[in-house]
Structure formats: structure tokens, C-alpha cells
Amino acid sequence: MTAKILNGKEIAKSKRADIKVKVDSLKKKGIIPGLAVILVGEDSASQTYVRSKQKACQTAGIHSVLIELPESTSEQQLLTEIERLNQDQSIDGILVQLPLPTQISEYAILEKITPHKDVDGFHPSNIGKLVIGERGFIPCTPYGILEMLRASEVHIEGKHVVVVGRSNIVGKPVGQLLLNEHATVTYCHSKTENLEMITSQADILIVAVGRARFIKATAVKKGAVVIDVGINRVQEQLVGDVDFHEVKEVASYITPVPGGVGPMTITMLLENTVQSASRRELWSC
Ligand code: NDP
């Protein structure tokens, strides 16, 4: 068996066209969706991510503002900047690029962003809404995975989803999101015993670990849907957490790296920003 490719790039392209239509419609009503991205320090991977986000905004017609702050920025200075953006009526979404320098508490910063501009979906209020199944901003990578599964008509209800990784930005929220879609969800992490025994029971296997080609074919059930979130640089090449060449022979669907989850993540950031701007439209009525 050779798996079908879940082509995130293609799905993202089609979703971005829909988003552009929504942006144009808001603009006709005098609303220009605005996203502020804050980058602290000079981490080169973060700079690359921020550039991609800005380029995507530009293509979609979303007004984007980049605020670059030095590595030495204090927590208080960053909190003050966020408060300014919280009050800025031209900004619908605020994103703080992670990771932050060690002198700044990530939690304090994410909590400062007003929940209705939290387009990354990391504010405790939005995470809480996800857990209780209420409407709020959904973190972009999990949201992108869900949209990709939907676009490919992968059946989720009743299926056994195994998530490897329990980070607050990917692992935990993607499991919760698919639980809300009525999957049966198992989480694995670095302390999990008999990992392969568990992953090989998954109908849908989601891997967000950050280790190159960590999941081998022996860890995957025949016919499983495999979503590879990982981005690892190996000899100047980007590879996922899944050994793509081995696993594609076992899985029914698989995401490539690059061109899988990554483009969907940025797309859902645009979607969340437009959703936020649409609320501005409701308030002005
Ligand atoms: P984190 O480092 O925050 O979390 C990694 C998780 O993997 C942890 O829960 C950790 O367990 C678990 N883990 C580590 N080693 C093992 C192991 N040997 N067996 C089982 N579990 C293990 O990473 P992120 O969630 O932030 O990111 C994961 C990957 O996804 C990275 O490569 C990142 O670059 C990529 N990424 C890609 C995105 C995209 O858009 N495509 C977006 C965000 C991230 P424990 O909790 O016990 O330490």
C-alpha cells in the first residue's frame, strides 16, 4: 500500500482563496482586518516563521504590523506593548512569536493578550473554551489539522486518535479538538511506556515530538491516517517526526514535511484574524 498524500499546500491554497473573499467583503464595509506580530530577539527560525506569516497576510489583503523588540526586552516592556495593541482598534489579532527570551514569562504574556484578539488561541480563556466545547479561538496548528482531515473527508467520529506529544500549543489542544469531534483520544509523551504498542492501535496518528523520523513503520497500523506535525532540520533539509518513506507504505493517508501541516497552520491564523475582524463588523452594527 502506498498512502495518499494529505497535501496541506493545496488545501491551504483553496482555504486562502475563501479567506481572501471574506477579506474583500469586509473591506467593502470599511473594515481592514489587522494582525500585529511581535518578535522578541533574533532567533532565525522565528524570523522565518514571522516572515511567512507576514507574506501570507499580504497575499490575503490583511494589514499586518511587525513589532521587533530586542532580546533584552523586559517582561514589563512587552506587557506594555501588548496593552497598547489590546486598545488599538485597527488590530484584530495579536500574535507573540514563541519562544520568548528566558527573562519573560510566556504565561504572563499570553494571558495579557485580550482573549478576543488572541488569534493564536493560547490564552487560558480560549483554551478553557476549547475544553468545555464553547466557541473561542482554536490554536492554529490543531485547527489546521482538523480542517485538513475534514477537507480530505477522513472520518473522525468513533476513531481512535493517538497523539504523540503533549505540548500546550499542539499536542494537548489537537487531542481536545478531536475529542470534541467524538474521537477516542490517547495521549503519549516522553514517559509513555510501550509507545509503539499504543501508536500501532491508532486509526489517526498525530505526531508532534520534534525528533527527526522518530515514528517508524513498525509503530503504525496498516491503513492509519498519519499527521506529521514535526519540523526538523537535518543536513539543510526539513524532515518531519515521521519516517515518511517507510510509513507511506503502511498508512492510508500521510502528510508530507514540508507541505503538510505547516501551510495549514498559517492559513488558520489568517482565518482566526478574519473571524476576529468579522466580530468588529457585528459590534459596529
Ligand atoms: P514540544 O517540545 O513543546 O513538545 C514535544 C512533546 O514531545 C512533549 O510533550 C514531549 O513529552 C514529547 N516527546 C519528546 N520525546 C518523546 C519521546 N521519546 N517519546 C514520546 N514523546 C516524546 O514541541 P511542540 O509541540 O511545540 O512541537 C513539536 C514539533 O512540531 C516540533 O518539531 C515543532 O517544530 C513542530 N511544530 C510544527 C508546527 C507546524 O505548523 N507544522 C507548529 C508547531 C510546532 P514530555 O511532555 O514528556 O516532555
Coordinates of C-alpha atoms and ligand atoms in Angstrom, one line a residue:
M1 CA 0.0 0.0 0.0
T2 CA 1.2 3.5 -0.8
A3 CA -0.5 6.2 1.2
K4 CA -2.4 9.1 -0.3
I5 CA -0.7 12.4 0.4
L6 CA -2.6 14.9 2.5
N7 CA -1.5 17.9 0.6
G8 CA -1.6 20.7 3.1
K9 CA -0.3 23.2 0.5
E10 CA -3.2 22.5 -1.9
I11 CA -5.9 22.5 0.9
A12 CA -4.4 25.7 2.3
K13 CA -4.5 27.3 -1.2
S14 CA -8.1 26.7 -1.5
K15 CA -8.9 27.9 2.0
R16 CA -6.8 31.0 1.5
A17 CA -8.9 31.8 -1.6
D18 CA -12.0 31.7 0.6
I19 CA -10.3 33.9 3.2
K20 CA -9.4 36.5 0.5
V21 CA -13.1 36.6 -0.5
K22 CA -14.1 37.3 3.2
V23 CA -11.4 40.0 3.5
D24 CA -12.6 41.7 0.3
S25 CA -16.1 41.7 1.6
L26 CA -15.0 43.2 5.0
K27 CA -13.0 45.8 3.2
K28 CA -16.1 46.9 1.2
K29 CA -17.7 47.6 4.6
G30 CA -14.7 49.7 5.6
I31 CA -13.1 47.0 7.8
I32 CA -9.5 46.1 7.1
P33 CA -8.5 43.1 9.1
G34 CA -5.3 43.8 11.1
L35 CA -2.8 41.4 12.6
A36 CA 0.1 42.5 14.9
V37 CA 3.0 40.2 15.2
I38 CA 5.6 40.7 18.0
L39 CA 9.0 39.2 17.6
V40 CA 11.4 39.4 20.5
G41 CA 15.1 38.7 19.8
E42 CA 16.8 37.4 16.7
D43 CA 16.1 33.7 16.6
S44 CA 16.5 32.8 12.9
A45 CA 13.7 30.1 12.9
S46 CA 11.3 32.6 14.5
Q47 CA 12.3 35.3 12.0
T48 CA 11.5 32.8 9.1
Y49 CA 8.1 32.0 10.6
V50 CA 7.2 35.6 11.1
R51 CA 8.2 36.5 7.5
S52 CA 5.9 33.7 6.2
K53 CA 3.0 34.9 8.3
Q54 CA 3.5 38.4 7.0
K55 CA 3.7 37.3 3.4
A56 CA 0.5 35.3 3.8
C57 CA -1.3 38.3 5.4
Q58 CA -0.2 40.5 2.5
T59 CA -1.5 38.0 -0.1
A60 CA -4.8 37.7 1.7
G61 CA -5.1 41.5 1.9
I62 CA -4.8 41.5 5.7
H63 CA -3.0 44.5 7.2
S64 CA 0.0 43.2 9.2
V65 CA 2.2 45.1 11.6
L66 CA 5.6 43.6 12.7
I67 CA 6.9 44.8 16.0
E68 CA 10.5 43.8 16.5
L69 CA 11.9 44.1 20.0
P70 CA 15.5 43.4 21.2
E71 CA 16.5 40.2 23.1
S72 CA 17.0 42.3 26.2
T73 CA 13.3 43.4 26.4
S74 CA 11.8 43.1 29.9
E75 CA 8.5 41.4 30.7
Q76 CA 7.1 44.7 31.7
Q77 CA 8.0 46.4 28.4
L78 CA 6.4 43.5 26.4
L79 CA 3.2 43.7 28.6
T80 CA 3.0 47.4 27.9
E81 CA 3.3 46.8 24.2
I82 CA 0.5 44.2 24.3
E83 CA -1.7 46.5 26.3
R84 CA -1.2 49.2 23.6
L85 CA -2.3 46.6 20.9
N86 CA -5.2 45.4 23.0
Q87 CA -6.5 49.0 22.8
D88 CA -5.7 49.6 19.1
Q89 CA -8.9 49.4 17.2
S90 CA -7.2 48.7 13.9
I91 CA -5.8 45.5 15.2
D92 CA -8.0 42.4 15.3
G93 CA -5.3 39.8 16.1
I94 CA -2.2 39.8 18.3
L95 CA 0.5 37.1 18.0
V96 CA 3.6 36.9 20.1
Q97 CA 6.1 34.7 18.3
L98 CA 7.4 31.9 20.7
P99 CA 9.8 31.1 22.2
L100 CA 10.5 34.2 24.3
P101 CA 13.8 35.1 26.0
T102 CA 14.1 33.5 29.4
Q103 CA 13.6 36.7 31.4
I104 CA 10.0 36.8 30.1
S105 CA 7.2 34.5 31.4
E106 CA 5.4 33.1 28.4
Y107 CA 2.3 32.5 30.5
A108 CA 2.2 36.2 31.7
I109 CA 2.5 37.4 28.1
L110 CA -0.1 35.1 26.6
E111 CA -2.5 35.9 29.5
K112 CA -2.2 39.6 28.8
I113 CA -3.5 39.4 25.2
T114 CA -7.2 40.2 25.3
P115 CA -9.0 36.9 24.5
H116 CA -10.9 38.4 21.6
K117 CA -7.7 39.3 19.8
D118 CA -5.9 36.0 20.8
V119 CA -5.8 34.6 17.2
D120 CA -3.1 32.0 18.2
G121 CA -5.7 30.6 20.7
F122 CA -3.2 30.2 23.5
H123 CA -5.0 32.4 26.1
P124 CA -6.2 30.4 29.1
S125 CA -9.7 31.6 28.4
N126 CA -9.7 30.3 24.8
I127 CA -8.0 27.0 25.9
G128 CA -10.8 26.7 28.6
K129 CA -13.4 27.3 25.9
L130 CA -11.9 24.5 23.8
V131 CA -12.0 22.1 26.8
I132 CA -15.7 22.8 27.5
G133 CA -16.6 22.9 23.9
E134 CA -17.6 26.6 23.7
R135 CA -16.8 28.9 20.8
G136 CA -13.4 30.6 21.0
F137 CA -10.2 30.9 19.0
I138 CA -8.8 27.5 18.3
P139 CA -5.0 27.2 18.2
C140 CA -3.8 27.3 14.6
T141 CA -1.9 24.1 14.2
P142 CA -4.7 21.9 15.8
Y143 CA -7.3 23.9 13.8
G144 CA -5.3 23.3 10.6
I145 CA -5.1 19.6 11.3
L146 CA -8.9 19.4 11.8
E147 CA -9.5 21.3 8.6
M148 CA -7.1 19.1 6.7
L149 CA -8.9 16.0 7.9
R150 CA -12.3 17.5 7.0
A151 CA -11.1 18.5 3.5
S152 CA -9.9 15.0 2.9
E153 CA -13.1 13.5 4.3
V154 CA -11.3 11.5 6.9
H155 CA -13.9 10.1 9.3
I156 CA -13.1 11.2 12.9
E157 CA -16.1 10.2 15.0
G158 CA -15.5 7.0 16.9
K159 CA -12.0 6.6 15.7
H160 CA -9.0 6.0 17.9
V161 CA -6.7 9.1 17.7
V162 CA -3.3 8.7 19.3
V163 CA -1.4 12.0 19.8
V164 CA 2.3 11.7 20.5
G165 CA 3.4 14.9 22.3
R166 CA 1.5 16.9 24.9
S167 CA 2.7 20.5 24.4
N168 CA 0.2 23.3 25.2
I169 CA 0.4 24.6 21.6
V170 CA -0.1 21.3 19.6
G171 CA -0.4 18.0 21.4
K172 CA -2.9 18.9 24.2
P173 CA -5.2 21.1 22.0
V174 CA -5.3 18.8 19.0
G175 CA -6.4 15.9 21.2
Q176 CA -9.0 18.0 22.8
L177 CA -10.3 19.3 19.5
L178 CA -10.7 15.8 18.1
L179 CA -12.3 14.6 21.3
N180 CA -14.9 17.3 20.7
E181 CA -15.3 15.7 17.3
H182 CA -16.1 12.4 19.1
A183 CA -12.9 10.6 18.6
T184 CA -11.4 8.4 21.3
V185 CA -8.2 10.1 22.2
T186 CA -5.0 8.7 23.8
Y187 CA -2.0 10.9 24.6
C188 CA 1.6 9.7 24.6
H189 CA 4.7 11.6 25.8
S190 CA 8.3 11.1 26.8
K191 CA 7.3 9.0 29.8
T192 CA 4.9 6.7 28.0
E193 CA 5.7 3.0 28.2
N194 CA 5.3 0.7 25.2
L195 CA 4.9 3.6 22.9
E196 CA 4.9 1.5 19.7
M197 CA 2.2 -0.8 21.1
I198 CA -0.1 2.3 21.6
T199 CA 0.7 4.1 18.4
S200 CA 0.1 1.0 16.4
Q201 CA -3.5 0.9 17.6
A202 CA -4.2 4.4 16.2
D203 CA -6.7 4.9 13.4
I204 CA -5.4 8.5 13.2
L205 CA -1.9 9.1 14.5
I206 CA -0.7 12.6 15.2
V207 CA 2.9 13.1 15.9
A208 CA 4.3 16.4 17.5
V209 CA 7.5 15.5 19.2
G210 CA 10.3 17.4 17.5
R211 CA 12.6 14.4 16.7
A212 CA 13.5 13.7 13.1
R213 CA 11.9 10.5 11.6
F214 CA 11.1 9.3 15.1
I215 CA 8.0 7.2 14.1
K216 CA 8.9 4.2 12.0
A217 CA 6.6 1.9 10.0
T218 CA 6.5 -0.7 12.9
A219 CA 4.7 1.9 15.0
V220 CA 1.9 2.4 12.6
K221 CA -1.3 0.3 12.0
K222 CA -1.9 -0.7 8.4
G223 CA -4.3 1.9 6.8
A224 CA -3.9 4.5 9.5
V225 CA -4.1 8.2 8.8
V226 CA -0.7 9.8 9.8
I227 CA -0.4 13.5 10.6
D228 CA 3.2 14.6 11.0
V229 CA 3.5 18.0 12.8
G230 CA 7.3 17.9 13.3
I231 CA 9.7 20.2 11.6
N232 CA 13.3 19.2 12.0
R233 CA 16.3 20.4 10.0
V234 CA 18.6 17.6 9.0
Q235 CA 21.6 18.4 6.8
E236 CA 19.9 21.5 5.4
Q237 CA 16.7 19.6 4.7
L238 CA 13.4 19.8 6.5
V239 CA 12.0 16.5 7.7
G240 CA 9.1 15.5 9.9
D241 CA 8.8 13.4 13.1
V242 CA 7.6 10.5 10.9
D243 CA 9.9 8.4 8.7
F244 CA 7.9 9.4 5.6
H245 CA 9.4 6.8 3.2
E246 CA 8.8 3.9 5.5
V247 CA 5.4 4.9 6.8
K248 CA 3.8 5.9 3.5
E249 CA 4.0 2.1 2.6
V250 CA 1.7 1.3 5.6
A251 CA -0.6 4.3 6.1
S252 CA -3.7 5.2 4.1
Y253 CA -3.0 8.9 4.3
I254 CA 0.1 10.8 5.3
T255 CA 1.1 14.4 5.5
P256 CA 4.5 15.4 3.9
V257 CA 7.0 17.7 5.5
P258 CA 7.3 20.3 4.2
G259 CA 3.9 20.9 2.5
G260 CA 1.6 19.3 5.1
V261 CA 0.6 20.8 8.4
G262 CA 2.8 23.9 8.1
P263 CA 0.8 25.7 5.4
M264 CA -2.4 24.9 7.2
T265 CA -1.1 26.5 10.5
I266 CA -0.6 29.8 8.8
T267 CA -3.9 29.6 7.0
M268 CA -5.8 29.1 10.2
L269 CA -4.0 32.2 11.6
L270 CA -5.5 34.2 8.7
E271 CA -8.9 32.6 9.3
N272 CA -8.8 33.5 13.0
T273 CA -7.8 37.1 12.2
V274 CA -10.7 37.4 9.7
Q275 CA -13.1 35.9 12.3
S276 CA -11.9 38.5 14.8
A277 CA -12.4 41.3 12.2
S278 CA -15.9 40.0 11.5
R279 CA -16.8 40.5 15.1
R280 CA -15.7 44.1 14.7
E281 CA -18.4 44.3 12.0
L282 CA -21.0 42.9 14.4
W283 CA -20.1 45.4 17.1
S284 CA -20.4 48.3 14.7
C285 CA -24.0 47.4 13.8
Ligands
NDP1 P1 7.5 20.5 22.5 O1 8.9 20.3 22.6 O2 6.8 21.5 23.3 O3 6.8 19.1 22.9 C1 7.3 17.9 22.5 C2 6.5 16.8 23.0 O4 7.0 15.5 22.6 C3 6.5 16.7 24.6 O5 5.2 16.5 25.0 C4 7.4 15.5 24.9 O6 7.0 14.8 26.0 C5 7.2 14.6 23.7 N1 8.3 13.7 23.5 C6 9.6 14.1 23.5 N2 10.3 12.9 23.3 C7 9.5 11.9 23.2 C8 9.6 10.5 23.1 N3 10.8 9.9 23.0 N4 8.5 9.7 23.1 C9 7.3 10.3 23.2 N5 7.1 11.6 23.3 C10 8.2 12.4 23.3 O7 7.2 20.6 20.9 P2 5.9 21.2 20.1 O8 4.7 20.5 20.4 O9 6.0 22.7 20.2 O10 6.4 20.9 18.6 C11 6.6 19.6 18.2 C12 7.1 19.6 16.8 O11 6.2 20.2 15.9 C13 8.4 20.4 16.6 O12 9.2 19.8 15.6 C14 7.9 21.7 16.1 O13 8.9 22.4 15.3 C15 6.7 21.3 15.3 N6 5.7 22.3 15.1 C16 5.2 22.4 13.8 C17 4.2 23.3 13.6 C18 3.6 23.4 12.2 O14 2.9 24.3 11.9 N7 3.9 22.4 11.3 C19 3.6 24.2 14.6 C20 4.2 23.9 15.9 C21 5.2 23.0 16.1 P3 7.1 15.5 27.5 O15 5.9 16.3 27.6 O16 7.0 14.3 28.4 O17 8.4 16.2 27.6

